[in-house]
Amino acid sequence: MPVTHTLEGQLPADVLGRQDPELAEILLGELERQTTTLQLIAAENFTSPAVLAALGSPLANKYAEGYPGARHHGGCELVDVAERVAMERAKALFGADHANVQSHSGSSAVLAAYAALLRPGDTVLAMGLPHGGHLTHGSPANFSGRWFDFVGYGVDPESGLIDHEQVRALARTHRPKAIVCGSISYPRHIDYAAFREVADEVGAYLIADAAHPIGLVAGGAAPSPVPYADVVCATTHKVLRGPRGGMLLCGSDLAERVDRAVFPFTQGGAQMHTIAAKAVAFGEAATPAFTAYAHQVVANARALARSLAAEGLTVTTGGTDTHLLTVDPAPLGVEGRTARGRLAAAGMVLDTCALPHPDVRGLRLGTAAVTTQGMGEAEMTRIAALFAAALRDEAAGRRVREEVRDLTGRFPPYPG
Ligand SMILES: Cc1ncc(COP(=O)(O)O)c(C=O)c1O
């Protein structure tokens, strides 16, 4: 079909400003916040202008219930192509037989994985929430904890590493229908082969919730769960640097069950602008530049961990293999929640998190966003020094805020 329209001049940057100054001001204010403070939330990143363009495109107008070639709505010829491109790119990027790119979020992807493989009341073994499991891994406040019988494994309180002996013992005792591996704060590579072995021993499905490391997997900087897990759930908006959304990968044997679990079981119409943006992100992630980026993300996280340890903070597991690290600020005389507030006042945005000693709140940091900005190991050392200065002395916050403004000013995420 020949394309006769151009977006050139039709969507001027200030169109929102003229029509709705109230919202335009909020959007610009948020852009300023993101670009003048340090984004150290491990789950965030700066998507490319191309991803943003797809998100803000007329595909947002399209209803498309169903799958390419089998939609409930007319006019899906072009969005069908977009979804097929996204699926093919995801399959090639991760070496998977099948990809479902419709999940609205990481949680929706996990819900679909459970819907595909489990029945209400089934037993599931997953990382316990106090040790770094996600809400969808059995929180009583979430559908998972309400509809399934979750058993939690943990990390060794001394090493902070997953206790595989405990995983095996719990699996033998509880005979779960599925084992979930994946976490919101585990800084080391997941040993997927070890989880597969236990799952095979007890006849359980293995679900890898790779929401965090999937971008590193795409860039060859972390091991892939695809050869080991029955179903891989992921987000597309963390290190992977795509739009907010989810994705599922599986073998052809489970493709139909996974697709039906997404639509019509847990979702309605697909968000075609987001799916197009996922396709753009998968295309970007297949480039050598993204491979270099993913490795730099890890190098930066390691440098940040080393420098924070040198400043006196306790780094869980002594370092990291990934884009994230967790630290206990107690040695600097401040606990996690107070520390997060002081750092926010100094222009450093991050989360609190569970630590191997579950009653202690720590801090979780990630390097995906600052690495997209072009920062390297030298900047990580600087950030660690500013971080410790803000924690040691509340009065230093104002000076640190100015230094953060100066640092971020030299690394704009959207130059020009
Ligand atoms: C391990 C894990 N699973 C699932 C999710 C849920 O993703 P979303 O917030 O997109 O629903 C997250 C989000 O951080 C996560 O870390």
Tab-separated table of C-alpha atoms and ligand atoms in Angstrom:
chain	number	residue	atom	x	y	z
A	1	MET	CA	0.000	0.000	0.000
A	2	PRO	CA	1.642	3.320	-1.061
A	3	VAL	CA	2.142	5.718	1.817
A	4	THR	CA	0.985	9.188	0.833
A	5	HIS	CA	0.965	10.859	4.224
A	6	THR	CA	3.889	12.390	6.025
A	7	LEU	CA	3.999	13.295	9.678
A	8	GLU	CA	6.296	16.190	8.804
A	9	GLY	CA	4.787	19.382	10.135
A	10	GLN	CA	1.617	17.647	11.355
A	11	LEU	CA	2.715	17.022	14.896
A	12	PRO	CA	4.671	20.141	15.848
A	13	ALA	CA	6.492	19.861	19.131
A	14	ASP	CA	4.486	22.635	20.679
A	15	VAL	CA	1.041	21.310	19.658
A	16	LEU	CA	0.354	20.192	23.214
A	17	GLY	CA	1.638	23.486	24.558
A	18	ARG	CA	-0.860	25.450	22.479
A	19	GLN	CA	-3.814	23.206	23.161
A	20	ASP	CA	-3.207	22.202	26.771
A	21	PRO	CA	-0.587	24.300	28.529
A	22	GLU	CA	-1.419	22.710	31.873
A	23	LEU	CA	-0.377	19.237	30.706
A	24	ALA	CA	2.471	20.573	28.558
A	25	GLU	CA	3.972	22.173	31.625
A	26	ILE	CA	3.808	18.896	33.538
A	27	LEU	CA	5.501	17.031	30.660
A	28	LEU	CA	8.254	19.616	30.326
A	29	GLY	CA	8.743	19.674	34.075
A	30	GLU	CA	9.152	15.903	34.072
A	31	LEU	CA	11.668	16.129	31.224
A	32	GLU	CA	13.616	18.655	33.256
A	33	ARG	CA	13.472	16.426	36.364
A	34	GLN	CA	14.726	13.442	34.380
A	35	THR	CA	17.556	15.387	32.789
A	36	THR	CA	18.806	17.366	35.789
A	37	THR	CA	18.769	14.596	38.405
A	38	LEU	CA	20.541	11.220	38.324
A	39	GLN	CA	18.221	8.359	37.368
A	40	LEU	CA	19.565	5.446	39.388
A	41	ILE	CA	16.315	3.439	39.561
A	42	ALA	CA	17.414	0.020	38.288
A	43	ALA	CA	14.171	-0.479	36.339
A	44	GLU	CA	14.359	2.775	34.339
A	45	ASN	CA	16.097	3.963	31.207
A	46	PHE	CA	15.895	6.640	28.502
A	47	THR	CA	14.208	5.281	25.370
A	48	SER	CA	15.443	6.531	22.026
A	49	PRO	CA	13.643	9.280	20.069
A	50	ALA	CA	12.643	6.562	17.558
A	51	VAL	CA	10.918	4.535	20.294
A	52	LEU	CA	9.188	7.691	21.530
A	53	ALA	CA	8.102	8.490	17.963
A	54	ALA	CA	6.454	5.070	17.592
A	55	LEU	CA	4.714	5.518	20.953
A	56	GLY	CA	3.362	8.892	19.900
A	57	SER	CA	2.230	7.680	16.476
A	58	PRO	CA	-1.261	7.168	15.005
A	59	LEU	CA	-0.957	3.451	15.794
A	60	ALA	CA	-2.248	4.544	19.213
A	61	ASN	CA	-5.641	4.996	17.505
A	62	LYS	CA	-5.972	1.412	16.301
A	63	TYR	CA	-8.068	-1.321	17.896
A	64	ALA	CA	-6.578	-4.748	17.217
A	65	GLU	CA	-7.996	-7.572	19.337
A	66	GLY	CA	-6.513	-10.912	18.358
A	67	TYR	CA	-3.314	-11.771	16.532
A	68	PRO	CA	-1.919	-10.914	13.072
A	69	GLY	CA	-4.148	-12.451	10.423
A	70	ALA	CA	-6.861	-13.258	12.995
A	71	ARG	CA	-8.222	-9.977	14.352
A	72	HIS	CA	-11.667	-9.087	15.565
A	73	HIS	CA	-11.403	-5.616	14.015
A	74	GLY	CA	-11.064	-4.381	10.447
A	75	GLY	CA	-8.260	-2.206	9.150
A	76	CYS	CA	-5.478	-4.199	10.812
A	77	GLU	CA	-3.389	-4.827	7.674
A	78	LEU	CA	-0.558	-2.516	8.657
A	79	VAL	CA	-0.578	-3.116	12.396
A	80	ASP	CA	-0.457	-6.846	11.590
A	81	VAL	CA	2.807	-6.193	9.765
A	82	ALA	CA	4.103	-4.172	12.729
A	83	GLU	CA	3.298	-6.986	15.167
A	84	ARG	CA	4.855	-9.628	12.914
A	85	VAL	CA	8.016	-7.512	12.659
A	86	ALA	CA	8.116	-7.186	16.458
A	87	MET	CA	7.655	-10.952	16.912
A	88	GLU	CA	10.280	-11.874	14.315
A	89	ARG	CA	12.786	-9.407	15.788
A	90	ALA	CA	12.205	-10.706	19.329
A	91	LYS	CA	12.568	-14.331	18.200
A	92	ALA	CA	15.828	-13.564	16.383
A	93	LEU	CA	17.201	-11.423	19.232
A	94	PHE	CA	16.629	-14.075	21.894
A	95	GLY	CA	16.825	-17.261	19.826
A	96	ALA	CA	13.287	-18.240	20.821
A	97	ASP	CA	10.814	-20.345	18.815
A	98	HIS	CA	7.912	-18.102	19.762
A	99	ALA	CA	7.427	-14.555	21.034
A	100	ASN	CA	4.257	-12.904	22.279
A	101	VAL	CA	4.750	-9.141	22.299
A	102	GLN	CA	1.278	-8.078	23.465
A	103	SER	CA	1.629	-8.084	27.272
A	104	HIS	CA	0.873	-4.610	28.576
A	105	SER	CA	3.481	-4.907	31.336
A	106	GLY	CA	5.852	-7.273	33.076
A	107	SER	CA	3.122	-8.202	35.561
A	108	SER	CA	0.713	-8.990	32.715
A	109	ALA	CA	3.355	-11.260	31.187
A	110	VAL	CA	3.776	-13.157	34.478
A	111	LEU	CA	-0.005	-13.423	34.862
A	112	ALA	CA	-0.193	-14.879	31.347
A	113	ALA	CA	2.601	-17.369	32.071
A	114	TYR	CA	0.700	-18.612	35.142
A	115	ALA	CA	-2.561	-18.699	33.180
A	116	ALA	CA	-0.876	-20.755	30.448
A	117	LEU	CA	0.660	-23.351	32.762
A	118	LEU	CA	-1.249	-23.436	36.060
A	119	ARG	CA	-4.670	-23.810	37.629
A	120	PRO	CA	-5.855	-21.831	40.653
A	121	GLY	CA	-4.641	-23.503	43.844
A	122	ASP	CA	-1.454	-24.935	42.298
A	123	THR	CA	1.743	-24.724	44.303
A	124	VAL	CA	4.475	-22.445	42.955
A	125	LEU	CA	8.032	-22.081	44.260
A	126	ALA	CA	9.486	-18.582	43.803
A	127	MET	CA	11.896	-16.222	45.492
A	128	GLY	CA	10.249	-14.934	48.678
A	129	LEU	CA	9.277	-11.274	48.593
A	130	PRO	CA	11.473	-10.308	51.570
A	131	HIS	CA	14.449	-11.685	49.594
A	132	GLY	CA	13.757	-9.897	46.307
A	133	GLY	CA	10.782	-11.652	44.741
A	134	HIS	CA	8.346	-9.460	42.759
A	135	LEU	CA	4.728	-8.853	43.815
A	136	THR	CA	3.673	-11.357	41.138
A	137	HIS	CA	5.716	-14.033	42.907
A	138	GLY	CA	3.126	-14.610	45.614
A	139	SER	CA	2.375	-11.356	47.395
A	140	PRO	CA	-0.924	-11.654	49.314
A	141	ALA	CA	-1.781	-8.227	47.877
A	142	ASN	CA	-1.432	-9.544	44.313
A	143	PHE	CA	-3.482	-12.030	42.234
A	144	SER	CA	-0.568	-14.463	42.503
A	145	GLY	CA	-0.728	-14.785	46.285
A	146	ARG	CA	-4.514	-15.006	46.214
A	147	TRP	CA	-4.895	-17.631	43.481
A	148	PHE	CA	-1.850	-19.835	43.962
A	149	ASP	CA	-0.125	-21.482	46.869
A	150	PHE	CA	3.328	-19.879	46.868
A	151	VAL	CA	6.334	-21.224	48.711
A	152	GLY	CA	9.297	-18.832	48.996
A	153	TYR	CA	12.996	-19.619	48.699
A	154	GLY	CA	15.609	-17.146	49.824
A	155	VAL	CA	19.206	-16.038	49.679
A	156	ASP	CA	21.938	-17.058	52.062
A	157	PRO	CA	22.048	-14.364	54.791
A	158	GLU	CA	25.831	-14.219	54.721
A	159	SER	CA	26.699	-14.449	51.020
A	160	GLY	CA	23.472	-12.941	49.669
A	161	LEU	CA	23.494	-15.661	46.983
A	162	ILE	CA	20.524	-17.877	46.065
A	163	ASP	CA	20.597	-20.963	48.253
A	164	HIS	CA	20.186	-23.703	45.648
A	165	GLU	CA	20.187	-26.420	48.281
A	166	GLN	CA	17.172	-24.745	49.887
A	167	VAL	CA	15.485	-24.478	46.465
A	168	ARG	CA	15.988	-28.215	45.930
A	169	ALA	CA	14.800	-29.139	49.440
A	170	LEU	CA	11.655	-26.977	49.141
A	171	ALA	CA	10.925	-28.397	45.691
A	172	ARG	CA	11.212	-31.967	47.000
A	173	THR	CA	8.948	-31.197	49.945
A	174	HIS	CA	6.257	-29.147	48.188
A	175	ARG	CA	6.344	-30.657	44.641
A	176	PRO	CA	5.414	-27.336	42.959
A	177	LYS	CA	3.691	-27.242	39.581
A	178	ALA	CA	6.055	-24.408	38.595
A	179	ILE	CA	9.299	-22.873	39.805
A	180	VAL	CA	9.885	-19.167	39.156
A	181	CYS	CA	13.401	-17.750	38.916
A	182	GLY	CA	13.849	-14.000	38.707
A	183	SER	CA	13.983	-11.095	41.101
A	184	ILE	CA	13.666	-7.364	41.444
A	185	SER	CA	16.983	-6.943	43.235
A	186	TYR	CA	19.269	-9.965	42.806
A	187	PRO	CA	22.568	-8.527	41.539
A	188	ARG	CA	24.141	-11.755	40.278
A	189	HIS	CA	23.488	-13.912	37.229
A	190	ILE	CA	20.727	-16.465	37.739
A	191	ASP	CA	21.918	-20.063	37.339
A	192	TYR	CA	19.145	-21.174	34.992
A	193	ALA	CA	20.689	-24.641	34.499
A	194	ALA	CA	20.551	-25.263	38.257
A	195	PHE	CA	16.860	-24.250	38.384
A	196	ARG	CA	16.108	-26.439	35.341
A	197	GLU	CA	17.691	-29.424	37.059
A	198	VAL	CA	15.486	-29.017	40.143
A	199	ALA	CA	12.379	-28.406	38.006
A	200	ASP	CA	13.070	-31.607	36.053
A	201	GLU	CA	13.652	-33.585	39.241
A	202	VAL	CA	10.211	-32.690	40.632
A	203	GLY	CA	8.352	-32.463	37.306
A	204	ALA	CA	7.722	-28.694	37.533
A	205	TYR	CA	7.553	-26.066	34.814
A	206	LEU	CA	10.369	-23.509	34.942
A	207	ILE	CA	9.238	-19.898	34.487
A	208	ALA	CA	12.045	-17.349	34.172
A	209	ASP	CA	10.909	-13.872	35.130
A	210	ALA	CA	13.717	-12.058	33.345
A	211	ALA	CA	12.108	-8.605	33.652
A	212	HIS	CA	15.424	-7.159	34.799
A	213	PRO	CA	18.223	-8.958	32.934
A	214	ILE	CA	16.487	-9.357	29.538
A	215	GLY	CA	18.223	-6.256	28.105
A	216	LEU	CA	21.599	-7.619	29.181
A	217	VAL	CA	20.664	-10.933	27.554
A	218	ALA	CA	19.867	-9.062	24.318
A	219	GLY	CA	23.290	-7.418	24.419
A	220	GLY	CA	25.150	-10.636	25.244
A	221	ALA	CA	26.094	-9.381	28.718
A	222	ALA	CA	24.126	-11.960	30.732
A	223	PRO	CA	23.247	-15.657	30.260
A	224	SER	CA	19.992	-16.382	28.473
A	225	PRO	CA	17.116	-18.168	30.196
A	226	VAL	CA	15.628	-19.153	26.814
A	227	PRO	CA	17.349	-22.575	26.501
A	228	TYR	CA	16.298	-23.545	30.036
A	229	ALA	CA	12.887	-22.087	30.877
A	230	ASP	CA	9.539	-23.336	29.598
A	231	VAL	CA	8.328	-19.743	29.514
A	232	VAL	CA	10.359	-16.539	29.821
A	233	CYS	CA	8.513	-13.408	30.975
A	234	ALA	CA	10.130	-10.023	30.508
A	235	THR	CA	9.630	-6.291	30.488
A	236	THR	CA	10.726	-4.201	27.522
A	237	HIS	CA	11.427	-0.962	29.382
A	238	LYS	CA	14.422	-1.634	31.608
A	239	VAL	CA	17.937	-2.221	30.240
A	240	LEU	CA	16.268	-3.259	26.956
A	241	ARG	CA	15.392	0.433	26.526
A	242	GLY	CA	12.051	-0.027	24.832
A	243	PRO	CA	8.570	1.223	25.711
A	244	ARG	CA	6.849	0.276	28.975
A	245	GLY	CA	5.510	-3.202	28.324
A	246	GLY	CA	5.921	-6.936	28.605
A	247	MET	CA	6.795	-9.924	26.456
A	248	LEU	CA	6.762	-13.719	26.622
A	249	LEU	CA	9.140	-16.180	24.966
A	250	CYS	CA	8.596	-19.932	24.730
A	251	GLY	CA	8.984	-23.022	22.594
A	252	SER	CA	6.543	-23.829	19.784
A	253	ASP	CA	4.943	-26.523	22.007
A	254	LEU	CA	3.589	-23.852	24.384
A	255	ALA	CA	3.024	-21.062	21.824
A	256	GLU	CA	-0.718	-21.531	21.511
A	257	ARG	CA	-1.279	-21.797	25.263
A	258	VAL	CA	0.781	-18.675	25.907
A	259	ASP	CA	-0.988	-16.697	23.169
A	260	ARG	CA	-4.429	-17.656	24.482
A	261	ALA	CA	-3.339	-16.818	28.023
A	262	VAL	CA	-2.529	-13.266	26.864
A	263	PHE	CA	-5.553	-12.798	24.598
A	264	PRO	CA	-8.384	-13.446	25.258
A	265	PHE	CA	-7.733	-14.775	28.777
A	266	THR	CA	-6.016	-11.840	30.493
A	267	GLN	CA	-6.038	-8.945	28.012
A	268	GLY	CA	-8.217	-7.283	25.407
A	269	GLY	CA	-7.037	-5.143	22.494
A	270	ALA	CA	-3.319	-5.043	21.795
A	271	GLN	CA	-1.604	-1.656	22.138
A	272	MET	CA	-0.279	-1.361	18.619
A	273	HIS	CA	1.742	1.830	19.166
A	274	THR	CA	3.565	0.081	22.025
A	275	ILE	CA	4.089	-3.045	19.921
A	276	ALA	CA	5.576	-0.907	17.136
A	277	ALA	CA	7.819	0.770	19.718
A	278	LYS	CA	8.871	-2.687	20.977
A	279	ALA	CA	9.807	-3.582	17.383
A	280	VAL	CA	11.936	-0.426	17.163
A	281	ALA	CA	13.646	-1.285	20.463
A	282	PHE	CA	14.317	-4.891	19.372
A	283	GLY	CA	15.854	-3.494	16.171
A	284	GLU	CA	18.092	-1.196	18.206
A	285	ALA	CA	19.021	-4.021	20.595
A	286	ALA	CA	20.272	-6.135	17.673
A	287	THR	CA	22.996	-3.613	16.810
A	288	PRO	CA	26.691	-3.729	17.837
A	289	ALA	CA	26.126	-0.366	19.561
A	290	PHE	CA	23.617	-1.996	21.912
A	291	THR	CA	26.008	-4.883	22.641
A	292	ALA	CA	28.622	-2.303	23.643
A	293	TYR	CA	25.995	-0.463	25.701
A	294	ALA	CA	24.945	-3.618	27.608
A	295	HIS	CA	28.556	-4.440	28.489
A	296	GLN	CA	29.166	-0.835	29.572
A	297	VAL	CA	26.067	-0.980	31.796
A	298	VAL	CA	27.649	-3.911	33.651
A	299	ALA	CA	31.120	-2.300	33.772
A	300	ASN	CA	29.510	0.817	35.226
A	301	ALA	CA	27.536	-1.154	37.824
A	302	ARG	CA	30.732	-2.924	38.873
A	303	ALA	CA	32.588	0.394	39.112
A	304	LEU	CA	29.746	1.896	41.136
A	305	ALA	CA	29.741	-1.124	43.493
A	306	ARG	CA	33.540	-0.905	43.967
A	307	SER	CA	33.421	2.843	44.615
A	308	LEU	CA	30.481	2.637	47.047
A	309	ALA	CA	32.288	-0.125	48.953
A	310	ALA	CA	35.372	2.103	49.088
A	311	GLU	CA	33.156	4.847	50.539
A	312	GLY	CA	32.186	2.465	53.347
A	313	LEU	CA	28.793	1.104	52.240
A	314	THR	CA	28.090	-2.619	52.449
A	315	VAL	CA	27.509	-4.002	48.944
A	316	THR	CA	25.348	-7.174	48.868
A	317	THR	CA	27.254	-10.195	47.500
A	318	GLY	CA	30.335	-7.952	47.358
A	319	GLY	CA	29.503	-6.635	43.867
A	320	THR	CA	27.351	-7.343	40.829
A	321	ASP	CA	27.204	-9.222	37.515
A	322	THR	CA	24.390	-7.088	36.169
A	323	HIS	CA	23.009	-3.581	35.834
A	324	LEU	CA	21.898	-3.405	39.476
A	325	LEU	CA	23.427	-3.482	42.905
A	326	THR	CA	22.037	-3.268	46.396
A	327	VAL	CA	23.780	-1.615	49.311
A	328	ASP	CA	23.277	-1.165	53.027
A	329	PRO	CA	23.955	2.459	54.000
A	330	ALA	CA	24.008	1.624	57.746
A	331	PRO	CA	27.813	1.936	58.047
A	332	LEU	CA	27.368	5.641	57.148
A	333	GLY	CA	24.951	6.009	60.057
A	334	VAL	CA	21.682	6.115	58.094
A	335	GLU	CA	19.042	3.482	57.288
A	336	GLY	CA	17.544	2.847	53.845
A	337	ARG	CA	14.405	4.993	53.886
A	338	THR	CA	16.120	8.043	55.367
A	339	ALA	CA	18.974	7.543	52.912
A	340	ARG	CA	16.599	7.544	49.934
A	341	GLY	CA	15.107	10.841	51.102
A	342	ARG	CA	18.493	12.488	51.562
A	343	LEU	CA	19.687	11.283	48.177
A	344	ALA	CA	16.502	12.534	46.500
A	345	ALA	CA	17.068	15.969	48.004
A	346	ALA	CA	20.581	15.855	46.569
A	347	GLY	CA	19.260	14.949	43.084
A	348	MET	CA	19.885	11.188	43.123
A	349	VAL	CA	16.762	9.132	42.435
A	350	LEU	CA	16.671	5.480	43.504
A	351	ASP	CA	14.666	2.858	45.395
A	352	THR	CA	14.864	1.169	48.760
A	353	CYS	CA	14.945	-2.634	48.669
A	354	ALA	CA	15.102	-5.782	50.739
A	355	LEU	CA	18.529	-6.994	51.867
A	356	PRO	CA	19.615	-10.552	52.742
A	357	HIS	CA	18.717	-9.692	56.344
A	358	PRO	CA	15.032	-9.072	55.537
A	359	ASP	CA	14.301	-6.709	58.421
A	360	VAL	CA	16.905	-4.228	57.115
A	361	ARG	CA	15.992	-1.853	54.271
A	362	GLY	CA	18.752	-1.195	51.775
A	363	LEU	CA	19.103	0.811	48.576
A	364	ARG	CA	18.887	-0.512	45.018
A	365	LEU	CA	20.800	1.279	42.274
A	366	GLY	CA	21.027	0.638	38.541
A	367	THR	CA	23.214	1.951	35.746
A	368	ALA	CA	20.977	1.508	32.670
A	369	ALA	CA	19.911	5.172	32.413
A	370	VAL	CA	23.221	6.855	33.263
A	371	THR	CA	24.975	4.568	30.757
A	372	THR	CA	22.501	5.585	28.039
A	373	GLN	CA	23.502	9.160	28.862
A	374	GLY	CA	27.092	8.235	27.981
A	375	MET	CA	28.557	8.097	31.462
A	376	GLY	CA	31.431	5.683	32.127
A	377	GLU	CA	33.411	4.297	35.035
A	378	ALA	CA	34.964	7.671	35.962
A	379	GLU	CA	31.490	9.157	36.405
A	380	MET	CA	30.457	6.157	38.545
A	381	THR	CA	33.314	6.926	40.939
A	382	ARG	CA	32.161	10.538	41.058
A	383	ILE	CA	28.549	9.496	41.691
A	384	ALA	CA	29.679	7.211	44.554
A	385	ALA	CA	31.572	10.102	46.153
A	386	LEU	CA	28.530	12.417	45.856
A	387	PHE	CA	26.292	9.634	47.152
A	388	ALA	CA	28.416	9.110	50.271
A	389	ALA	CA	28.795	12.861	50.852
A	390	ALA	CA	25.018	13.342	50.815
A	391	LEU	CA	24.530	10.449	53.237
A	392	ARG	CA	27.297	11.374	55.656
A	393	ASP	CA	26.211	14.963	56.079
A	394	GLU	CA	22.657	16.153	55.401
A	395	ALA	CA	23.956	19.715	55.146
A	396	ALA	CA	26.059	18.698	52.117
A	397	GLY	CA	22.865	18.025	50.136
A	398	ARG	CA	22.699	21.451	48.515
A	399	ARG	CA	26.309	21.359	47.305
A	400	VAL	CA	25.837	17.786	46.027
A	401	ARG	CA	22.650	18.875	44.208
A	402	GLU	CA	24.659	21.497	42.305
A	403	GLU	CA	27.327	18.952	41.402
A	404	VAL	CA	24.648	16.531	40.185
A	405	ARG	CA	23.170	19.306	38.031
A	406	ASP	CA	26.605	19.963	36.569
A	407	LEU	CA	27.229	16.246	35.886
A	408	THR	CA	23.847	15.613	34.249
A	409	GLY	CA	24.260	18.807	32.206
A	410	ARG	CA	27.337	17.279	30.594
A	411	PHE	CA	25.461	14.050	29.646
A	412	PRO	CA	22.081	15.002	28.171
A	413	PRO	CA	20.007	11.897	27.311
A	414	TYR	CA	18.350	13.731	24.411
A	415	PRO	CA	21.037	16.012	22.984
A	416	GLY	CA	19.489	18.885	21.084
B	1	LIG	C1	11.097	-9.457	38.378
B	1	LIG	C2	9.980	-8.566	37.935
B	1	LIG	N1	8.838	-9.120	37.503
B	1	LIG	C3	7.808	-8.391	37.094
B	1	LIG	C4	7.863	-7.005	37.098
B	1	LIG	C5	6.633	-6.239	36.704
B	1	LIG	O1	6.788	-5.361	35.667
B	1	LIG	P1	5.687	-4.191	35.450
B	1	LIG	O2	5.983	-3.150	36.464
B	1	LIG	O3	5.921	-3.768	34.033
B	1	LIG	O4	4.350	-4.801	35.649
B	1	LIG	C6	9.025	-6.368	37.545
B	1	LIG	C7	9.102	-4.904	37.573
B	1	LIG	O5	10.008	-4.305	38.029
B	1	LIG	C8	10.116	-7.174	37.983
B	1	LIG	O6	11.239	-6.628	38.411
